[in-house]
Structure formats: C-alpha cells, structure tokens
Short mmCIF file of N, CA and C in Angstrom, two decimals:
data_model
loop_
_atom_site.label_atom_id
_atom_site.label_comp_id
_atom_site.label_asym_id
_atom_site.label_seq_id
_atom_site.Cartn_x
_atom_site.Cartn_y
_atom_site.Cartn_z
N MET A 1 -37.20 22.81 86.15
CA MET A 1 -36.37 24.08 85.67
C MET A 1 -35.14 23.61 84.57
N GLU A 2 -34.58 22.90 84.63
CA GLU A 2 -33.42 22.44 83.61
C GLU A 2 -33.78 22.82 82.41
N GLN A 3 -34.94 22.43 81.81
CA GLN A 3 -35.08 22.96 80.27
C GLN A 3 -35.15 24.76 80.30
N ALA A 4 -35.83 25.28 81.24
CA ALA A 4 -35.82 26.49 81.18
C ALA A 4 -34.05 26.87 81.37
N ALA A 5 -33.30 26.33 82.20
CA ALA A 5 -32.45 26.99 82.58
C ALA A 5 -31.50 26.89 80.82
N ASP A 6 -31.27 25.97 80.46
CA ASP A 6 -30.56 25.59 79.08
C ASP A 6 -31.47 26.85 78.00
N LEU A 7 -32.90 26.93 77.62
CA LEU A 7 -33.40 27.89 77.07
C LEU A 7 -32.43 29.31 77.63
N ALA A 8 -32.53 29.51 78.71
CA ALA A 8 -32.10 30.91 79.72
C ALA A 8 -30.56 31.25 79.06
N ALA A 9 -29.64 30.07 79.10
CA ALA A 9 -28.44 30.28 78.78
C ALA A 9 -28.40 30.69 77.38
N VAL A 10 -28.79 30.16 76.76
CA VAL A 10 -29.15 30.53 75.32
C VAL A 10 -29.23 32.04 74.90
N THR A 11 -30.30 31.76 75.50
CA THR A 11 -31.09 33.41 75.39
C THR A 11 -30.23 34.74 75.99
N ILE A 12 -29.33 34.11 77.11
CA ILE A 12 -28.10 34.67 77.50
C ILE A 12 -27.29 35.36 76.37
N LEU A 13 -26.80 34.17 75.74
CA LEU A 13 -25.63 34.14 75.11
C LEU A 13 -25.70 35.17 73.59
N ALA A 14 -27.25 35.19 72.99
CA ALA A 14 -28.22 35.85 72.40
C ALA A 14 -27.74 37.20 72.33
N VAL A 15 -28.14 37.73 73.50
CA VAL A 15 -28.19 39.14 74.28
C VAL A 15 -26.84 39.76 74.25
N LEU A 16 -25.81 38.60 74.80
CA LEU A 16 -24.31 39.21 74.59
C LEU A 16 -23.99 39.30 73.38
N GLU A 17 -24.70 38.08 72.21
CA GLU A 17 -24.37 38.26 71.22
C GLU A 17 -24.49 39.94 70.59
N GLN A 18 -25.86 40.50 70.68
CA GLN A 18 -26.41 41.40 70.00
C GLN A 18 -25.31 42.46 70.50
N ALA A 19 -25.37 42.43 71.96
CA ALA A 19 -23.84 43.85 72.58
C ALA A 19 -23.06 43.69 71.92
N TYR A 20 -22.21 42.74 71.53
CA TYR A 20 -21.14 42.15 70.81
C TYR A 20 -21.26 43.40 69.46
N PHE A 21 -22.33 42.81 68.89
CA PHE A 21 -22.89 43.66 67.34
C PHE A 21 -22.82 45.17 67.63
N PHE A 22 -23.65 45.71 68.89
CA PHE A 22 -23.66 46.83 68.99
C PHE A 22 -22.58 47.63 69.70
N GLN A 23 -21.87 46.95 69.89
CA GLN A 23 -19.86 47.71 70.42
C GLN A 23 -19.63 47.47 68.98
N TRP A 24 -19.83 47.13 67.78
CA TRP A 24 -18.90 47.01 66.81
C TRP A 24 -19.52 48.53 66.19
N VAL A 25 -20.89 48.69 66.11
CA VAL A 25 -21.42 49.93 65.22
C VAL A 25 -20.35 50.90 66.27
N ILE A 26 -20.42 51.11 67.50
CA ILE A 26 -19.95 52.26 68.27
C ILE A 26 -18.83 52.40 68.03
N TYR A 27 -17.54 51.19 67.78
CA TYR A 27 -16.65 51.48 67.25
C TYR A 27 -16.15 51.84 65.72
N ALA A 28 -17.24 51.65 65.06
CA ALA A 28 -17.16 51.92 63.63
C ALA A 28 -17.29 53.21 63.47
N ARG A 29 -18.19 53.41 64.30
CA ARG A 29 -18.72 54.94 63.97
C ARG A 29 -17.82 56.30 64.95
N ARG A 30 -16.63 55.93 65.76
CA ARG A 30 -15.46 56.40 66.31
C ARG A 30 -14.64 56.32 65.05
N LYS A 31 -14.56 55.33 64.62
CA LYS A 31 -13.47 54.87 63.39
C LYS A 31 -13.49 55.68 62.57
N TYR A 32 -14.81 56.05 62.07
CA TYR A 32 -15.29 56.49 60.65
C TYR A 32 -16.04 57.80 61.06
N SER A 33 -15.53 58.21 61.83
CA SER A 33 -16.16 59.60 62.28
C SER A 33 -18.05 60.07 61.75
N VAL A 34 -18.61 58.93 62.30
CA VAL A 34 -19.82 58.78 62.15
C VAL A 34 -20.75 59.19 62.72
N ALA A 35 -21.49 60.15 63.41
CA ALA A 35 -21.99 60.47 64.73
C ALA A 35 -23.15 60.21 64.36
N PRO A 36 -23.93 60.01 65.81
CA PRO A 36 -25.23 59.49 66.04
C PRO A 36 -26.11 60.89 66.07
N PRO A 37 -27.30 60.81 64.91
CA PRO A 37 -28.23 59.70 64.67
C PRO A 37 -27.75 59.11 63.14
N SER A 38 -26.94 59.94 61.99
CA SER A 38 -26.58 59.62 61.22
C SER A 38 -26.66 57.76 61.17
N THR A 39 -27.00 57.41 59.53
CA THR A 39 -26.98 56.01 59.63
C THR A 39 -25.89 55.91 58.15
N SER A 40 -25.15 57.02 57.46
CA SER A 40 -24.27 56.58 56.18
C SER A 40 -23.57 57.06 56.64
N GLY A 41 -22.59 56.86 56.09
CA GLY A 41 -20.88 57.09 56.10
C GLY A 41 -20.20 56.21 55.13
N PRO A 42 -18.69 56.16 55.43
CA PRO A 42 -18.12 55.19 54.45
C PRO A 42 -19.01 53.53 54.43
N ALA A 43 -18.09 53.30 53.07
CA ALA A 43 -19.02 51.81 52.92
C ALA A 43 -18.98 51.07 54.11
N ALA A 44 -17.42 50.53 54.37
CA ALA A 44 -16.55 49.98 56.07
C ALA A 44 -17.80 50.23 56.97
N PHE A 45 -18.03 51.38 57.49
CA PHE A 45 -19.42 51.50 58.87
C PHE A 45 -20.76 51.41 58.19
N GLU A 46 -20.97 51.69 56.72
CA GLU A 46 -22.48 51.11 56.76
C GLU A 46 -22.61 49.37 56.50
N ARG A 47 -21.67 48.95 56.35
CA ARG A 47 -21.46 47.71 56.03
C ARG A 47 -21.78 47.28 57.57
N VAL A 48 -20.83 47.63 59.27
CA VAL A 48 -21.01 47.27 59.91
C VAL A 48 -22.42 47.35 60.41
N PHE A 49 -23.05 48.33 60.49
CA PHE A 49 -24.71 49.15 60.84
C PHE A 49 -25.31 48.16 60.32
N ARG A 50 -25.33 47.95 58.71
CA ARG A 50 -26.65 47.15 58.51
C ARG A 50 -26.39 45.84 58.91
N ALA A 51 -25.20 45.11 58.84
CA ALA A 51 -25.18 43.74 59.76
C ALA A 51 -25.66 43.66 61.01
N GLN A 52 -25.40 44.51 61.80
CA GLN A 52 -25.69 44.83 63.36
C GLN A 52 -27.21 45.26 63.41
N ALA A 53 -28.00 45.97 62.17
CA ALA A 53 -29.36 46.36 62.20
C ALA A 53 -30.21 44.82 61.49
N ASN A 54 -29.33 44.41 60.66
CA ASN A 54 -29.93 43.12 59.92
C ASN A 54 -30.32 41.70 61.25
N CYS A 55 -29.19 41.58 62.19
CA CYS A 55 -28.94 40.61 63.62
C CYS A 55 -30.05 41.08 64.06
N SER A 56 -30.28 42.38 64.53
CA SER A 56 -31.23 43.24 65.38
C SER A 56 -32.73 42.49 65.09
N GLU A 57 -33.16 42.85 63.67
CA GLU A 57 -34.34 42.59 63.16
C GLU A 57 -35.01 41.17 63.12
N TYR A 58 -33.91 40.26 63.49
CA TYR A 58 -34.48 39.12 63.55
C TYR A 58 -34.47 38.39 65.27
N PHE A 59 -34.13 39.47 66.04
CA PHE A 59 -33.65 39.04 67.09
C PHE A 59 -35.15 38.17 68.02
N PRO A 60 -35.59 39.31 68.10
CA PRO A 60 -37.28 39.04 68.81
C PRO A 60 -37.74 37.78 68.12
N ILE A 61 -38.17 37.55 66.95
CA ILE A 61 -38.57 36.45 66.34
C ILE A 61 -37.54 35.24 66.29
N PHE A 62 -36.22 35.16 66.77
CA PHE A 62 -35.59 34.14 67.39
C PHE A 62 -35.74 33.62 68.82
N ILE A 63 -35.55 34.53 69.53
CA ILE A 63 -35.80 34.55 71.30
C ILE A 63 -37.27 33.67 71.26
N ALA A 64 -38.47 34.04 70.55
CA ALA A 64 -39.66 33.77 70.83
C ALA A 64 -39.85 32.17 69.84
N VAL A 65 -39.45 31.63 69.11
CA VAL A 65 -39.08 30.66 68.63
C VAL A 65 -38.46 29.46 68.92
N LEU A 66 -37.49 30.33 70.11
CA LEU A 66 -36.51 29.21 71.13
C LEU A 66 -37.01 29.21 72.28
N TRP A 67 -38.20 30.06 72.91
CA TRP A 67 -38.59 29.49 74.19
C TRP A 67 -39.61 28.62 73.49
N VAL A 68 -40.67 29.12 72.39
CA VAL A 68 -41.96 28.02 72.12
C VAL A 68 -41.34 26.36 72.06
N ALA A 69 -40.45 26.87 70.62
CA ALA A 69 -40.02 25.05 70.53
C ALA A 69 -39.43 24.35 71.90
N GLY A 70 -39.01 25.58 72.95
CA GLY A 70 -38.18 24.77 74.14
C GLY A 70 -38.76 24.16 74.83
N LEU A 71 -40.49 25.07 74.83
CA LEU A 71 -41.14 24.40 76.31
C LEU A 71 -42.31 23.41 75.52
N PHE A 72 -42.22 23.71 74.42
CA PHE A 72 -43.74 22.94 73.43
C PHE A 72 -43.44 21.43 72.69
N PHE A 73 -41.97 21.86 72.59
CA PHE A 73 -41.05 20.32 71.86
C PHE A 73 -40.22 19.41 72.51
N HIS A 74 -39.17 20.12 72.60
CA HIS A 74 -38.15 19.35 73.18
C HIS A 74 -36.95 20.76 73.23
N HIS A 75 -36.68 20.94 74.47
CA HIS A 75 -35.24 21.65 75.03
C HIS A 75 -34.35 21.41 74.61
N GLY A 76 -33.71 20.31 74.26
CA GLY A 76 -32.13 20.11 74.08
C GLY A 76 -32.29 20.24 72.33
N LEU A 77 -33.02 19.96 71.93
CA LEU A 77 -32.69 19.90 70.40
C LEU A 77 -33.35 21.87 70.22
N SER A 78 -34.05 22.61 70.85
CA SER A 78 -34.08 24.13 70.14
C SER A 78 -33.30 24.17 70.86
N CYS A 79 -32.62 24.16 71.94
CA CYS A 79 -30.80 25.14 72.35
C CYS A 79 -30.03 24.49 71.27
N PHE A 80 -29.62 23.25 70.75
CA PHE A 80 -29.04 22.97 69.82
C PHE A 80 -28.90 23.55 68.61
N CYS A 81 -30.46 23.69 68.15
CA CYS A 81 -30.54 24.51 66.93
C CYS A 81 -30.45 26.46 67.37
N GLY A 82 -30.89 26.84 68.17
CA GLY A 82 -30.39 28.05 68.83
C GLY A 82 -28.82 28.72 68.78
N LEU A 83 -27.94 27.59 69.30
CA LEU A 83 -26.53 27.80 69.23
C LEU A 83 -26.27 27.61 68.04
N LEU A 84 -26.66 26.74 66.85
CA LEU A 84 -25.95 27.21 65.50
C LEU A 84 -27.08 28.08 64.51
N TYR A 85 -27.94 28.64 65.37
CA TYR A 85 -28.06 29.79 64.60
C TYR A 85 -27.69 30.60 64.98
N LEU A 86 -27.12 31.30 66.57
CA LEU A 86 -26.37 32.22 66.67
C LEU A 86 -24.90 32.08 66.12
N TYR A 87 -24.32 30.88 65.97
CA TYR A 87 -23.13 30.96 65.15
C TYR A 87 -23.14 31.26 64.03
N GLY A 88 -24.28 31.19 62.97
CA GLY A 88 -24.37 31.51 61.72
C GLY A 88 -24.40 32.91 61.89
N ARG A 89 -24.96 33.35 63.05
CA ARG A 89 -25.39 34.76 62.56
C ARG A 89 -23.83 35.78 63.34
N TYR A 90 -23.31 35.03 63.84
CA TYR A 90 -22.03 35.46 64.16
C TYR A 90 -21.13 35.53 63.00
N ARG A 91 -21.06 34.44 61.92
CA ARG A 91 -20.42 34.26 61.03
C ARG A 91 -20.73 35.45 60.06
N TYR A 92 -21.96 35.28 60.08
CA TYR A 92 -22.68 36.90 59.04
C TYR A 92 -22.45 38.16 59.18
N PHE A 93 -22.58 38.18 60.35
CA PHE A 93 -21.84 39.42 60.63
C PHE A 93 -20.69 39.79 60.64
N LYS A 94 -19.89 38.96 60.72
CA LYS A 94 -18.25 38.83 60.70
C LYS A 94 -18.09 38.75 58.90
N ALA A 95 -18.76 38.20 57.92
CA ALA A 95 -18.81 38.05 56.63
C ALA A 95 -18.83 39.59 56.35
N TYR A 96 -20.53 40.21 56.92
CA TYR A 96 -20.70 41.36 55.89
C TYR A 96 -19.80 42.36 56.03
N THR A 97 -19.71 42.92 57.01
CA THR A 97 -18.53 43.54 57.62
C THR A 97 -17.23 43.70 56.75
N GLN A 98 -17.03 42.59 56.22
CA GLN A 98 -16.62 42.27 55.05
C GLN A 98 -16.32 42.86 53.68
N THR A 99 -17.48 42.22 53.36
CA THR A 99 -17.91 42.69 51.90
C THR A 99 -19.69 41.93 51.81
N PRO A 100 -20.34 42.40 51.28
CA PRO A 100 -22.08 42.46 51.39
C PRO A 100 -22.34 40.74 50.89
N LEU A 101 -21.56 40.16 49.77
CA LEU A 101 -21.80 39.23 49.27
C LEU A 101 -21.05 38.12 50.26
N GLY A 102 -20.28 38.03 50.75
CA GLY A 102 -19.87 37.39 51.75
C GLY A 102 -20.61 36.99 53.10
N ARG A 103 -21.88 37.48 53.12
CA ARG A 103 -22.90 37.20 54.04
C ARG A 103 -23.79 36.21 53.86
N LEU A 104 -23.80 35.83 52.53
CA LEU A 104 -24.86 34.70 51.87
C LEU A 104 -25.02 33.83 52.63
N ALA A 105 -23.85 32.79 52.24
CA ALA A 105 -23.50 31.41 52.91
C ALA A 105 -23.79 31.39 54.44
N PRO A 106 -23.47 32.53 55.48
CA PRO A 106 -23.71 32.08 56.44
C PRO A 106 -25.39 32.66 56.84
N LEU A 107 -25.74 33.20 56.33
CA LEU A 107 -27.29 34.25 55.99
C LEU A 107 -28.03 32.79 56.17
N TYR A 108 -27.99 32.23 54.84
CA TYR A 108 -28.83 30.62 54.54
C TYR A 108 -28.25 29.91 55.70
N PHE A 109 -27.33 29.46 56.26
CA PHE A 109 -27.29 28.54 57.25
C PHE A 109 -27.55 29.11 58.50
N SER A 110 -27.88 30.44 58.46
CA SER A 110 -28.55 30.63 60.12
C SER A 110 -30.28 30.76 59.65
N ALA A 111 -30.51 30.61 58.52
CA ALA A 111 -32.09 30.73 58.22
C ALA A 111 -32.68 29.64 58.27
N VAL A 112 -31.43 28.43 58.00
CA VAL A 112 -31.96 26.96 58.40
C VAL A 112 -32.24 26.46 59.51
N PHE A 113 -31.89 27.16 60.67
CA PHE A 113 -31.80 26.65 62.04
C PHE A 113 -33.04 27.67 62.70
N LEU A 114 -33.10 28.96 61.51
CA LEU A 114 -34.17 29.69 62.07
C LEU A 114 -35.61 28.75 61.89
N TRP A 115 -36.01 28.45 60.46
CA TRP A 115 -36.84 27.97 59.71
C TRP A 115 -37.10 26.75 60.95
N ALA A 116 -36.10 25.82 61.15
CA ALA A 116 -36.24 24.55 62.10
C ALA A 116 -36.78 24.96 63.66
N LEU A 117 -36.64 26.02 64.36
CA LEU A 117 -37.37 26.73 65.20
C LEU A 117 -38.63 26.96 64.59
N ILE A 118 -39.06 27.32 63.86
CA ILE A 118 -39.81 27.71 63.67
C ILE A 118 -41.18 26.83 63.56
N GLY A 119 -40.58 25.84 62.38
CA GLY A 119 -41.02 24.30 62.59
C GLY A 119 -41.18 23.33 64.14
N LEU A 120 -40.31 23.36 64.60
CA LEU A 120 -40.32 22.74 65.98
C LEU A 120 -41.59 23.60 66.78
N SER A 121 -41.80 24.92 66.72
CA SER A 121 -42.73 25.75 67.72
C SER A 121 -44.13 25.30 67.33
N LEU A 122 -43.93 25.16 65.68
CA LEU A 122 -45.49 24.94 65.44
C LEU A 122 -45.80 23.64 65.48
N LEU A 123 -45.02 22.67 65.35
CA LEU A 123 -45.49 21.04 65.69
C LEU A 123 -45.73 21.11 67.58
N GLY A 124 -45.12 21.55 67.87
CA GLY A 124 -45.10 21.26 69.72
C GLY A 124 -46.55 21.60 70.13
N VAL A 125 -46.61 23.12 69.49
CA VAL A 125 -47.79 23.89 69.50
C VAL A 125 -49.41 23.13 69.09
N LEU A 126 -49.10 22.82 68.00
CA LEU A 126 -50.24 21.80 67.31
C LEU A 126 -50.30 20.74 68.50
N CYS A 127 -49.34 19.94 68.37
CA CYS A 127 -49.52 18.60 69.52
C CYS A 127 -50.18 19.10 70.57
N CYS A 128 -49.56 20.12 71.11
CA CYS A 128 -50.01 20.77 72.84
C CYS A 128 -51.82 20.86 72.50
N LEU A 129 -52.30 21.39 71.40
CA LEU A 129 -53.31 21.90 71.20
C LEU A 129 -54.13 20.86 70.73
N VAL A 130 -53.96 19.43 70.38
CA VAL A 130 -54.47 18.21 69.53
C VAL A 130 -54.78 17.78 70.95
N ARG A 131 -53.81 17.44 71.63
CA ARG A 131 -53.75 16.68 73.00
C ARG A 131 -54.41 17.47 73.98
N SER A 132 -55.08 18.66 74.13
CA SER A 132 -55.84 19.12 75.30
C SER A 132 -57.17 19.35 74.87
N HIS A 133 -57.41 19.95 73.37
CA HIS A 133 -58.38 20.01 73.01
C HIS A 133 -59.40 18.52 72.24
N LEU A 134 -58.55 17.97 71.55
CA LEU A 134 -59.03 16.47 71.44
C LEU A 134 -58.53 15.11 71.65
N GLY A 135 -57.81 15.18 72.97
CA GLY A 135 -57.37 14.00 74.00
C GLY A 135 -56.49 12.90 72.88
N ILE A 136 -55.89 13.51 71.95
CA ILE A 136 -55.17 12.33 71.25
C ILE A 136 -53.44 13.20 71.51
N ASP A 137 -52.48 12.14 72.06
CA ASP A 137 -51.60 12.65 71.69
C ASP A 137 -50.68 12.15 70.69
N LEU A 138 -50.49 13.03 69.40
CA LEU A 138 -49.90 12.67 68.36
C LEU A 138 -48.36 12.04 68.40
N ALA A 139 -48.01 12.50 69.71
CA ALA A 139 -46.38 11.80 69.69
C ALA A 139 -46.74 10.38 69.84
N VAL A 140 -47.38 9.59 70.69
CA VAL A 140 -47.60 8.37 70.72
C VAL A 140 -47.60 7.76 69.53
N LEU A 141 -49.06 8.56 69.01
CA LEU A 141 -49.39 7.75 67.88
C LEU A 141 -48.46 7.85 66.66
N VAL A 142 -47.91 8.80 66.58
CA VAL A 142 -46.53 8.83 65.65
C VAL A 142 -45.18 7.48 66.35
N ALA A 143 -44.99 7.60 67.16
CA ALA A 143 -44.53 6.37 68.05
C ALA A 143 -44.79 4.94 67.58
N SER A 144 -45.91 4.61 68.17
CA SER A 144 -46.41 3.37 67.41
C SER A 144 -46.46 3.48 66.25
N TYR A 145 -47.21 4.41 65.36
CA TYR A 145 -46.92 4.04 64.13
C TYR A 145 -45.49 3.27 63.28
N LEU A 146 -44.50 4.22 63.88
CA LEU A 146 -43.54 4.16 63.70
C LEU A 146 -42.50 2.32 64.00
N ARG A 147 -43.52 2.04 64.98
CA ARG A 147 -43.06 0.98 66.11
C ARG A 147 -43.96 0.03 65.19
N ALA A 148 -44.89 -0.11 64.44
CA ALA A 148 -45.65 -1.46 64.31
C ALA A 148 -44.96 -2.25 62.86
N ASP A 149 -45.62 -3.10 62.94
CA ASP A 149 -45.09 -4.21 61.80
C ASP A 149 -45.96 -4.04 60.73
N PRO A 150 -45.16 -3.83 59.71
CA PRO A 150 -45.87 -3.52 58.27
C PRO A 150 -46.77 -4.89 57.60
N MET A 151 -46.04 -5.91 58.43
CA MET A 151 -46.33 -7.33 57.66
C MET A 151 -47.46 -8.09 58.62
N GLU A 152 -47.77 -7.36 59.71
CA GLU A 152 -48.00 -7.95 60.66
C GLU A 152 -50.07 -7.53 60.74
N PRO A 153 -51.11 -8.42 59.91
CA PRO A 153 -52.30 -8.11 59.43
C PRO A 153 -53.20 -7.22 61.02
N ASN A 154 -53.01 -7.80 62.07
CA ASN A 154 -53.90 -7.14 62.61
C ASN A 154 -53.29 -5.99 63.46
N ASN A 155 -52.61 -4.91 62.68
CA ASN A 155 -51.88 -4.22 63.49
C ASN A 155 -52.77 -2.87 63.12
N GLU A 156 -52.98 -2.72 64.84
CA GLU A 156 -54.15 -1.37 64.93
C GLU A 156 -53.10 0.21 65.16
N LEU A 157 -53.42 1.09 64.81
CA LEU A 157 -53.02 2.45 65.34
C LEU A 157 -53.78 2.90 66.24
#
C-alpha cells in the first residue's frame, strides 16, 4: 500500500494543480469580462485560457504513465519524476500567462519527465510480460550482467 499511497499523493497534488489552473481561468474571465462559453478575448485572457487547456490536455497521459511506471517499474522514481513534471507544468502555466515564448523552457523541462515516465512505463510492463510469459527476469539478468567481471573467462550470464 505504501507505493500506492505515494502515487496517490502525487495524483492528488496533480488534481489540485489542475484546480488551481481552472481557478485562474475563472479569475481571468471575470477580470477581462469574457463570459462562457467564449474562448476569445484580450490576449492576456487567451494566454491564461490556452495555458490551462494545454495542461489539461496532457493530464490524462501524465496520470496514466505515473501509475503504470509506479506499479510496474519503481514507485519512488515515478513519484520523483511526477513531482518534477508537476513543477515544470506549474512553471509552464505561469510563464505562458506572461508571454507565449516564456513557456518554452518549462515546456521542455516537463516534457523530459513525461517522456521519462513513458519510458519507465514501457520498461516496467515489458519486464513484467517477459517474466510472466517467458520466465526470464530481465532485472536480474541485467543486474548479473552489470556485476559480471569482464576479465573472468568463465563468466556465464
């Protein structure tokens, strides 16, 4: 349950971050008098709206790979990547509300950790499938290879 609690805590933090972004859109609608369902208005409103929409578009991908990486690879590393992704998304949102070009560095920062979670998910699921269908534990195989002495002639993997 500990690994699920860690993943759940990051998930709740992510949900709270999304709620914070939604609040900014509500505030911007009031400030710039943009009534729903309109999505256009002053440039300052449109930046807030797009920043929130962009973060929301990636949210399901993030949650899915956070949990898959956490359950199939390593929950601690997944949570760490998840927290850094959320930090990058927060910085992205704040920068985008100021200037569209300001969003690029935080966007690339968060993308690194989203791709890391995708990679960890793929690796974790692959290892699990190979272990269950072929009876080969890739983690043990790699660990034994890394511990092997390359100078020893009878080294069997």
